[in-house]
Short mmCIF file of C-alpha atoms in Angstrom, two decimals:
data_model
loop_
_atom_site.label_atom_id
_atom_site.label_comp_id
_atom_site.label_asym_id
_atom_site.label_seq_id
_atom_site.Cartn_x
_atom_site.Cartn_y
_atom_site.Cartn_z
CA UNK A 229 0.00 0.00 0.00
CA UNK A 230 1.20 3.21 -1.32
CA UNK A 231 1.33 5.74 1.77
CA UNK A 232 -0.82 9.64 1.35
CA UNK A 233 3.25 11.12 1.61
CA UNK A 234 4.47 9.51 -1.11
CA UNK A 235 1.16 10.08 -3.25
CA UNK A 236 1.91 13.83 -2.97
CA UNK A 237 5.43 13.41 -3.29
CA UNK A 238 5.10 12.17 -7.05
CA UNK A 239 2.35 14.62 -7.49
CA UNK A 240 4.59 17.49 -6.18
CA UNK A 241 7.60 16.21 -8.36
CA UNK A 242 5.21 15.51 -11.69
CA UNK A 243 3.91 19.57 -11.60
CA UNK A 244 7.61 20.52 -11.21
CA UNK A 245 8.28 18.81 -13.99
CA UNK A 246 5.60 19.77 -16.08
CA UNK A 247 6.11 23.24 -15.16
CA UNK A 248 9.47 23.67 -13.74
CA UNK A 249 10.35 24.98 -10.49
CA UNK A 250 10.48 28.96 -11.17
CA UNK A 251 6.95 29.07 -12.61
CA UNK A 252 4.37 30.89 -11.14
CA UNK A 253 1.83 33.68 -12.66
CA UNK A 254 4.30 34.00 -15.57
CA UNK A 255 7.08 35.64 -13.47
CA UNK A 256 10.04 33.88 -12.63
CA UNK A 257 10.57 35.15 -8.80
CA UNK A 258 7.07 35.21 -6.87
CA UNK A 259 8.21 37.00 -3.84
CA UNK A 260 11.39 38.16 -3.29
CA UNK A 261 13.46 38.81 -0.17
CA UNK A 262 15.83 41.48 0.61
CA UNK A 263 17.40 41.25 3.60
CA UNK A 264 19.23 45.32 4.43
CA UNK A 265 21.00 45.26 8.06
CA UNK A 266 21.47 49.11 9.47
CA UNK A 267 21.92 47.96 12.88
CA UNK A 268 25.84 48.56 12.90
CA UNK A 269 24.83 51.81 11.50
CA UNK A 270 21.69 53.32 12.36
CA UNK A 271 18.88 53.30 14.70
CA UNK A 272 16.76 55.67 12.39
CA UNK A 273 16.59 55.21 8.46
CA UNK A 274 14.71 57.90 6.41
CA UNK A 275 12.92 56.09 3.95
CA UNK A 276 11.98 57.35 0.82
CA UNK A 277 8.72 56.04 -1.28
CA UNK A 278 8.75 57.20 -5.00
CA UNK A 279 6.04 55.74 -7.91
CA UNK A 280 4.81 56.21 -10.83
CA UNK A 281 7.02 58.50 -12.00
CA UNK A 282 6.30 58.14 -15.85
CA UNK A 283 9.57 59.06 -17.35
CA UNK A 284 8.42 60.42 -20.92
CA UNK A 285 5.34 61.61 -20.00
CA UNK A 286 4.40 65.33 -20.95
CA UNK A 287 4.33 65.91 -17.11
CA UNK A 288 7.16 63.79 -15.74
CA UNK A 289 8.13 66.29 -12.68
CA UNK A 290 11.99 65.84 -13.40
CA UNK A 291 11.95 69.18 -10.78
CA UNK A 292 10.30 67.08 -7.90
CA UNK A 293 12.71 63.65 -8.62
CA UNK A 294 15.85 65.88 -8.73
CA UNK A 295 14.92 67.07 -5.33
CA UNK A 296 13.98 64.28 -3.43
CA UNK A 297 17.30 62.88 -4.88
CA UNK A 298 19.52 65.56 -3.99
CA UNK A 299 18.03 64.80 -0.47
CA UNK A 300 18.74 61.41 -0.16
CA UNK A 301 21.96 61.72 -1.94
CA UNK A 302 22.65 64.37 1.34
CA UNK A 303 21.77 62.00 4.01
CA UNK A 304 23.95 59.05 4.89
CA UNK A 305 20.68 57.12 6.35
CA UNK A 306 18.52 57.91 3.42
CA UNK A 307 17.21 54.93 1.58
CA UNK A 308 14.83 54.32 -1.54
CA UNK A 309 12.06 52.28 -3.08
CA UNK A 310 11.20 52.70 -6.21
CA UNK A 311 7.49 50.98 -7.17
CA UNK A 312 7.18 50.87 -10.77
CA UNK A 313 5.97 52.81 -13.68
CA UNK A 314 9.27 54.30 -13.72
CA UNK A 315 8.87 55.16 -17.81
CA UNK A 316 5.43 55.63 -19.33
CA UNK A 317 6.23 53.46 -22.48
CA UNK A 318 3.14 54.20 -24.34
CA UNK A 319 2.90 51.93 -27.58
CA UNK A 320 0.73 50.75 -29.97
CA UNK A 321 -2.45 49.53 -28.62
CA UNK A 322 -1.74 50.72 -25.04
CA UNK A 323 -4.35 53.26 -23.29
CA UNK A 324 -1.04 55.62 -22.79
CA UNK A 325 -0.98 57.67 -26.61
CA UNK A 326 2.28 56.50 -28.14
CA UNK A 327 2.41 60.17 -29.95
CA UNK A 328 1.75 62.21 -26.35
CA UNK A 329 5.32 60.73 -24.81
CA UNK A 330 7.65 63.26 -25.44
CA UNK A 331 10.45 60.50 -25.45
CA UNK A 332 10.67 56.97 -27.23
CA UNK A 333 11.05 53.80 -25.01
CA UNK A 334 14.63 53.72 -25.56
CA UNK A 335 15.46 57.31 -24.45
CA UNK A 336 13.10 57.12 -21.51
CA UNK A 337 14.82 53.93 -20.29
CA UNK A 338 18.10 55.67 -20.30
CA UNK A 339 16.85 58.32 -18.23
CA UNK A 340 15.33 56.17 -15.33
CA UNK A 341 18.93 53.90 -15.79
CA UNK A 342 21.06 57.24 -15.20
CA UNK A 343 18.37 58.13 -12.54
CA UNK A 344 18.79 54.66 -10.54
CA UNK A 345 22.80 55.41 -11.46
CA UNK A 346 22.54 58.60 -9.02
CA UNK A 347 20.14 57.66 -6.65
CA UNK A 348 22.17 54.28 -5.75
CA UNK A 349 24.99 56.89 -4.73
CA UNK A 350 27.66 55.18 -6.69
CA UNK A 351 30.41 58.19 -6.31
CA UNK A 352 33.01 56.25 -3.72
CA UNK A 353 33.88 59.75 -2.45
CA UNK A 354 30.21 59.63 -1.21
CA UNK A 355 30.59 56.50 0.01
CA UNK A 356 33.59 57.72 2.79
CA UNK A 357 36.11 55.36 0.99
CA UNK A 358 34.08 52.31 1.64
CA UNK A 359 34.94 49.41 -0.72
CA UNK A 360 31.78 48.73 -2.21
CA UNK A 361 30.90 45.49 -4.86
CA UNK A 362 29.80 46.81 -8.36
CA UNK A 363 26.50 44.73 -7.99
CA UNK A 364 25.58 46.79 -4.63
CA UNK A 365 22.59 48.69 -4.65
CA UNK A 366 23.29 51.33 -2.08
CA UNK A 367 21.02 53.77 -1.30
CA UNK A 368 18.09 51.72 -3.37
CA UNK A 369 16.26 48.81 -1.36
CA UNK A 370 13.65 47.95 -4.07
CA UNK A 371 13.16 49.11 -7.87
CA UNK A 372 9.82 47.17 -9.06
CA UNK A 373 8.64 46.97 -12.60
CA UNK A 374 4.82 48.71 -13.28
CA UNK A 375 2.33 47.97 -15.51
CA UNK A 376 3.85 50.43 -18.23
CA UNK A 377 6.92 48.73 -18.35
CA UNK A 378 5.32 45.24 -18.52
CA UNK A 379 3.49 46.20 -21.94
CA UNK A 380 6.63 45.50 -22.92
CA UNK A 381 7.76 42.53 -21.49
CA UNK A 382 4.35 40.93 -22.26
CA UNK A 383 5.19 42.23 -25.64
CA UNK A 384 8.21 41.29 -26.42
CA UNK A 385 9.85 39.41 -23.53
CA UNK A 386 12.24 42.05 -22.38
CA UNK A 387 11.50 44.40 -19.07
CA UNK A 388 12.95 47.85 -19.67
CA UNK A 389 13.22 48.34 -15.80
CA UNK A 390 15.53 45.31 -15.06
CA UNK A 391 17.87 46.56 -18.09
CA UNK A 392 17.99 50.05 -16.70
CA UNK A 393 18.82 48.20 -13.20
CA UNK A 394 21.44 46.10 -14.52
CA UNK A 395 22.82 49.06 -16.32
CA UNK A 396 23.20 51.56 -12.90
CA UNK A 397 24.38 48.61 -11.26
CA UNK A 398 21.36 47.76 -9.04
CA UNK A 399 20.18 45.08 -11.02
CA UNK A 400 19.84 42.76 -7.31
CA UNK A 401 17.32 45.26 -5.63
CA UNK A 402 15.02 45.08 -9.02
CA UNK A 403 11.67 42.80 -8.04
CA UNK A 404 9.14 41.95 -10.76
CA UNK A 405 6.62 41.53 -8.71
CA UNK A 406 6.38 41.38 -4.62
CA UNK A 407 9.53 42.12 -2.18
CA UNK A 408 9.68 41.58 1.19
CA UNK A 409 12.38 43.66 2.85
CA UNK A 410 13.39 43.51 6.37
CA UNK A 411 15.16 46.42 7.61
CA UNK A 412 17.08 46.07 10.57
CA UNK A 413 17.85 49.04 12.86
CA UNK A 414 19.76 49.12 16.23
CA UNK A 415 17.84 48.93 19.01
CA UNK A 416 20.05 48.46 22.24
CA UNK A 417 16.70 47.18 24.52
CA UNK A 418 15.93 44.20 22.37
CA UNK A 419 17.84 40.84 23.44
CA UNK A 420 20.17 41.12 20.28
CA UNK A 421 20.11 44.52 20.04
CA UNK A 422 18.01 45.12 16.57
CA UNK A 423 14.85 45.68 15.63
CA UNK A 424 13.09 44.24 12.38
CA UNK A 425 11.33 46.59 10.43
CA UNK A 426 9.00 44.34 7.11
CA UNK A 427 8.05 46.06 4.43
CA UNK A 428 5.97 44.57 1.77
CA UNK A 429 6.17 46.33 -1.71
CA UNK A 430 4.12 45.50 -4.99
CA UNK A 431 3.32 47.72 -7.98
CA UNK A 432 -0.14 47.29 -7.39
CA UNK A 433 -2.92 46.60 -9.46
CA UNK A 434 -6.28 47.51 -11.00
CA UNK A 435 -7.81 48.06 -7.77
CA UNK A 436 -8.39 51.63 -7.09
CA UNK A 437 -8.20 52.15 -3.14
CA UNK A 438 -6.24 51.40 -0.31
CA UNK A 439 -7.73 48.48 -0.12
CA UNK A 440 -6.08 46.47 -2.05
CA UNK A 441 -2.98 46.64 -0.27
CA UNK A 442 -4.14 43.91 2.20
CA UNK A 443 -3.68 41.87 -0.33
CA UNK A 444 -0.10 41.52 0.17
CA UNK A 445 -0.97 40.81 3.77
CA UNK A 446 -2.34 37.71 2.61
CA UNK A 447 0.94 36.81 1.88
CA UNK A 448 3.28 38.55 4.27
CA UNK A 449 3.09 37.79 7.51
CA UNK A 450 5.89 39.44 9.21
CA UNK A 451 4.62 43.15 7.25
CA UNK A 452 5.13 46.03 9.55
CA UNK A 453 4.28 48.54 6.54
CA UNK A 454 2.48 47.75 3.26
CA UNK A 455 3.42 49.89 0.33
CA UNK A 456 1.64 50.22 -3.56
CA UNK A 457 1.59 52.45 -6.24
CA UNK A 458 -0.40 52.32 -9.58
CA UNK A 459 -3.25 54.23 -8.72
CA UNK A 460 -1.62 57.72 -8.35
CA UNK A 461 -3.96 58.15 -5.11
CA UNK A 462 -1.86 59.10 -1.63
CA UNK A 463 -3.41 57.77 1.22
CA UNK A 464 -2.34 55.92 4.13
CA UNK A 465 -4.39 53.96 6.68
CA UNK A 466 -3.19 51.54 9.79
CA UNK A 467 -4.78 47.79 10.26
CA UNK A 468 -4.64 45.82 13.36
CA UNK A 469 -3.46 42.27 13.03
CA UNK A 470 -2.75 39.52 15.40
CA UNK A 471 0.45 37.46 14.68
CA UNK A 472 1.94 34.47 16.29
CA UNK A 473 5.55 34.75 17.81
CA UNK A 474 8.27 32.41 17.76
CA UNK A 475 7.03 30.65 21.14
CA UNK A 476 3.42 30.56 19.79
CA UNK A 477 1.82 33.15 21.67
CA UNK A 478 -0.19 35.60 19.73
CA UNK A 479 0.07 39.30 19.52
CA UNK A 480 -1.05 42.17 18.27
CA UNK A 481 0.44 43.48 15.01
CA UNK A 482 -0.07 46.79 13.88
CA UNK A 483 0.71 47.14 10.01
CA UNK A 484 0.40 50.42 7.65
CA UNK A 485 -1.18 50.19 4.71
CA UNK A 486 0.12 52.81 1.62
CA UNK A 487 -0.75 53.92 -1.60
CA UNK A 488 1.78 56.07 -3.10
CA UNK A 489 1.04 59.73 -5.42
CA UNK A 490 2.49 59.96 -8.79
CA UNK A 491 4.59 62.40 -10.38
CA UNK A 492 3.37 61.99 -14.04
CA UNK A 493 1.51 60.16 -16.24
CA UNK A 494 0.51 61.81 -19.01
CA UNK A 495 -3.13 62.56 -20.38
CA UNK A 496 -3.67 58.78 -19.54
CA UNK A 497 -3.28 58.96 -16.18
CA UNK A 498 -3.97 63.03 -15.26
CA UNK A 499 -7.37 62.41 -14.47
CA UNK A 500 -5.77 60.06 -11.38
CA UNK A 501 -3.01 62.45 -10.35
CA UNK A 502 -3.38 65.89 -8.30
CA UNK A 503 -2.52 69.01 -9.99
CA UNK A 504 0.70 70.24 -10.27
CA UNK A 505 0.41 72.96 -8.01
CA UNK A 506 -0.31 70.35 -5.29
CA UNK A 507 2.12 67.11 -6.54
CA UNK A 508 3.85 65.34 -4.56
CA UNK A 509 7.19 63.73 -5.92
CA UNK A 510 7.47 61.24 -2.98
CA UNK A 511 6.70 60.04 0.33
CA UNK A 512 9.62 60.20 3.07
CA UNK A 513 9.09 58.33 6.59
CA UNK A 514 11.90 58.29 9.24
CA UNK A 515 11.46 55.34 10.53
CA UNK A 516 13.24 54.01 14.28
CA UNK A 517 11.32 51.58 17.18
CA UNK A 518 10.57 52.45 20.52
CA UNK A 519 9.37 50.70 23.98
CA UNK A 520 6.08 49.70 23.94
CA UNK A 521 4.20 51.73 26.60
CA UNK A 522 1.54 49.35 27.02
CA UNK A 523 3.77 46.01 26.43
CA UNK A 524 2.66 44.80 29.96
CA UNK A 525 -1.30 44.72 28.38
CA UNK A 526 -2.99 41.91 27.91
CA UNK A 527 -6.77 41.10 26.03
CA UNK A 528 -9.33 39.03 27.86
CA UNK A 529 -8.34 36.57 25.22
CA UNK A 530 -4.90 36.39 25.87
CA UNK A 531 -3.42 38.46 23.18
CA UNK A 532 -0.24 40.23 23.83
CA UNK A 533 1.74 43.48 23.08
CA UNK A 534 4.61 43.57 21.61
CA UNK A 535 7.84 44.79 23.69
CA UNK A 536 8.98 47.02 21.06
CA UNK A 537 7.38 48.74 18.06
CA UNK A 538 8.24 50.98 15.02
CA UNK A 539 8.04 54.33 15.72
CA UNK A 540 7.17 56.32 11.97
CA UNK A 541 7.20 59.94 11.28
CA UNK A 542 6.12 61.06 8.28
CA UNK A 543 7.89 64.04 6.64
CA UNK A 544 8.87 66.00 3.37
CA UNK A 545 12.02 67.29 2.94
CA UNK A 546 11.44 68.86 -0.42
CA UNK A 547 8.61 71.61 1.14
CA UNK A 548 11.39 72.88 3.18
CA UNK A 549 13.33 73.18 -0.16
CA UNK A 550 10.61 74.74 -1.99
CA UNK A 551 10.61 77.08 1.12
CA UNK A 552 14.47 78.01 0.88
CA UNK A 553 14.08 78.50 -2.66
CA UNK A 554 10.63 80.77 -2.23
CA UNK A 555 12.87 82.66 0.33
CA UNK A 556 15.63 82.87 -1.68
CA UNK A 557 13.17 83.88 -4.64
CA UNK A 558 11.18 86.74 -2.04
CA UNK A 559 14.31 88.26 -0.68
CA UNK A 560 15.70 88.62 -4.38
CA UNK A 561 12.10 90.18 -5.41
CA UNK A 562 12.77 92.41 -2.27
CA UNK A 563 15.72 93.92 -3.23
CA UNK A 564 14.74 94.55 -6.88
CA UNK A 565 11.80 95.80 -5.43
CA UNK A 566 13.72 98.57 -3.54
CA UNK A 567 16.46 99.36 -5.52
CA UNK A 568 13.46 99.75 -8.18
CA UNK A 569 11.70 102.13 -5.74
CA UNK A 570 15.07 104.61 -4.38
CA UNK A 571 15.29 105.27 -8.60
CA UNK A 572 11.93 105.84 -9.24
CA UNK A 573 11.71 107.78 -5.56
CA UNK A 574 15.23 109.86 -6.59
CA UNK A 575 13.15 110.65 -10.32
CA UNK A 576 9.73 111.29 -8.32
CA UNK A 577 11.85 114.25 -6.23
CA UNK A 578 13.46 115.65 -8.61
CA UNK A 579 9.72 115.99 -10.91
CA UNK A 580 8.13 117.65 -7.52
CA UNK A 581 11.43 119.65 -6.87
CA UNK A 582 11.42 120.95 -10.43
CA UNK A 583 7.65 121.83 -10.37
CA UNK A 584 7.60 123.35 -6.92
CA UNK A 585 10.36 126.02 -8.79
CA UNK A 586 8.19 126.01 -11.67
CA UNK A 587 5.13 127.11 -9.01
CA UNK A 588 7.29 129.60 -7.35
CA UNK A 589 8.65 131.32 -10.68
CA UNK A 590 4.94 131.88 -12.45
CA UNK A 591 3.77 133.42 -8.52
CA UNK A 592 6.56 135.78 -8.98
CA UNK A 593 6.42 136.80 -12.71
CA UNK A 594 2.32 137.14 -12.01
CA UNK A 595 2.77 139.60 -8.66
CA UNK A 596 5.43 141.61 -10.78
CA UNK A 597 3.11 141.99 -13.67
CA UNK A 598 0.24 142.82 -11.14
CA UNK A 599 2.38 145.17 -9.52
CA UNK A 600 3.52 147.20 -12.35
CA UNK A 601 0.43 147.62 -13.73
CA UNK A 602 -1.37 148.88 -10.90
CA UNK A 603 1.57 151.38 -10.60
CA UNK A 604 1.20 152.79 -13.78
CA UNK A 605 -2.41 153.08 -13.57
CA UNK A 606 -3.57 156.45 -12.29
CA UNK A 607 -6.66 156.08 -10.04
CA UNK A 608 -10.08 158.43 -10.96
CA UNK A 609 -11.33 159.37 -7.94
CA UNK A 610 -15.04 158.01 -7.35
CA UNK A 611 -18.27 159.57 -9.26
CA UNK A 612 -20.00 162.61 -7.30
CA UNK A 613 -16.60 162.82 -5.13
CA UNK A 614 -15.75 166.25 -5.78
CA UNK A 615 -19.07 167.33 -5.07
CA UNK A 616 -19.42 165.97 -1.91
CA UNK A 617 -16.05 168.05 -0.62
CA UNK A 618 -17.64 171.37 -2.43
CA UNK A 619 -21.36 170.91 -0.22
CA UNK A 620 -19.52 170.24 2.88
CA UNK A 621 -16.72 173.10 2.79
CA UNK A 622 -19.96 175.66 2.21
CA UNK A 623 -21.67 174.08 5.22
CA UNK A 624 -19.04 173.95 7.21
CA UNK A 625 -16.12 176.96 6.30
CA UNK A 626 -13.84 175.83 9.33
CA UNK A 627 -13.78 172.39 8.46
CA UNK A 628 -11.87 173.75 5.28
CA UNK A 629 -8.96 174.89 7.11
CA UNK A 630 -5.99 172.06 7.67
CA UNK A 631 -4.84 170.56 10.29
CA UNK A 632 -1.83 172.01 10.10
CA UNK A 633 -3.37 175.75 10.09
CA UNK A 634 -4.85 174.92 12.62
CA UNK A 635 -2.33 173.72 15.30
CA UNK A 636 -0.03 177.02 14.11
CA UNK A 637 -2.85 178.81 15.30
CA UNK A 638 -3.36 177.32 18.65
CA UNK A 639 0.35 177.35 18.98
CA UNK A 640 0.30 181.20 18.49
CA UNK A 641 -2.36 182.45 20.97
#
């Protein structure tokens, strides 16, 4: 009597060899890990989320990537996913309009390889002398392949984003589909002094909410954070789950679910993506771990706390850039400003000063005239004048005699 193990044995082997061992969904690695140790380094990693950037698209914002770069490029615990849709690769018979991209295929994928080139941080000055292997990714965790890019592979067998990979030397971070990532910090009050960090990345899919991140919980069960992009909708949301620990026990499991913003897309995908004005590039968490507060807790049904959890803050580095270079921008516009305003203010007294003198000289030349005229102009004396003096010396003969006459007279007697 054949035994139930061996039964499935030859069933497992048969399907293997019908199929082979790699084959799954058409992609040759299902899930893979990465495996990124900090803890000799770092207790805090700032961790940089960037999608959908659509290299080739009418409104790739090259201004936003450059940025966020620069950035990460500046900070020696900076690290980055990249989730796909890295070029927009519109061709024939793809919703994207082939004759919208503003580059071909071939010139977007060098873009996105020199971009992976100088995020990975591949200047060994940079690096503080470290000897680093050609094949090391730096800087970038995960680079994941979109649906854009896969019009192509599905087309023609090839994926654009693990040549541009290969070609910026990064080609073991790139992940077709899912990657699980464990990040590992230092943490001096765990037993071995690190904390584990998951973080389950996938492209995403057709769904269009937040939703369907949980379905990479489905298949990750050590997930602290749950990342997507492909629907160029930012939002962010936090689900309770119970896990089971090494000794059995359960606990409860707090994991952040993520859907990443875009940075382009083209006519195709505008109506998905916010308006310039209010784009953003990328998402940037520092992430470290801290003592549980309520580790000592536990349910009515016996679930536990864990002793130390991730501790995320959520940040943008590029709004404080955008607020140095406003600054920068005002305090220019200032000093134009009043420069512009002592020349026009210098002009503006000079115009009054000359019109004040102006004023003054046509009051003067007018009182002269006024003046001379009245001067040469002998006065009549008034109608029935002379008349008046005659009736009033007759009436009054005395009154005709001066003034001076009159004192003489006094003065004599």
């Amino acid at each position: 009597m054949v035994s139930k193990n061996n039964e499935l044995s030859k069933l497992d082997s048969n399907y293997k060899d019908i199929v082979g061992n790699t084959a799954y969904n058409n992609k040759n690695v299902t899930i893979k890990s990465i495996v990124k140790d900090y803890s000799d380094k770092f207790d805090t990693l700032q961790v940089c989320f960037i999608s959908d950037t659509h290299i080739g698209s009418s409104d790739f914002d090259i201004k936003g990537l450059v940025q966020n770069l620069k950035y990460a490029d500046s900070q020696e615990n900076a690290v980055i996913f990249f989730l796909g849709d890295g070029l927009n690769t519109a061709i024939v018979g793809s919703k994207s309009d082939t004759y919208e991209d503003v580059m071909n295929p071939q010139e977007q994928l060098d873009i996105f390889s020199k971009v992976l080139k100088l995020a990975k941080g591949y200047s060994r000055e940079k690096l503080s002398g470290l000897l680093k292997k050609l094949n090391d990714s730096g800087k970038i965790v995960v680079v994941h392949s979109g649906n854009h890019e896969d019009r192509i592979t599905k087309a023609v067998g090839i994926s654009p984003t693990k040549i541009a990979a290969d070609i910026a030397g990064v080609g073991d971070s790139f992940a077709p589909f899912f990657a699980n990532t464990d990040l590992i910090l230092r943490q001096p009050l765990s037993p071995d002094g690190k904390f584990h960090f998951g973080v389950v990345t996938h492209h995403g899919t057709g769904i269009k909410n937040i939703d369907g991140t949980f379905r990479l919980l489905r298949n990750i069960d050590n997930a602290d954070m749950c990342v997507i992009g492909h629907t160029h909708q930012y939002a962010i949301k936090t689900d309770r789950t119970i896990s089971v620990d090494s000794n059995g026990e359960q606990y409860y499991h707090d994991v952040i679910c993520m859907s990443l913003p875009a940075s382009g897309g083209g006519t195709y995908g505008a109506g998905m993506s916010l308006p310039n004005i209010n784009k953003q590039s990328a998402v940037w968490i520092a992430l470290s771990s801290q003592p549980n507060p309520h580790k000592d807790a536990i349910s009515p049904t016996g679930i536990k706390q864990r002793a130390i959890v991730p501790a995320c803050a959520f940040f943008s580095p590029t709004n404080s850039i955008d607020a140095n270079i406003e600054a920068e921008k005002v305090k220019l516009a200032e000093n134009i400003i009043a420069q512009k305003t002592t020349v026009h203010a210098q002009n503006l007294n000079k115009k009054i000063a000359d019109l004040i003198g102006a004023i003054k000289g046509f009051e003067k030349d007018t009182r002269e005239e006024i003046v001379e005229k009245i001067a040469d102009e002998k006065l009549a004396e008034p109608e029935g004048f002379l008349e008046y003096l005659s009736n009033k010396n007759k009436s009054n003969p005395n009154d005709s005699i001066s003034s001076t006459d009159k004192n003489e007279k006094e003065l004599g007697e």
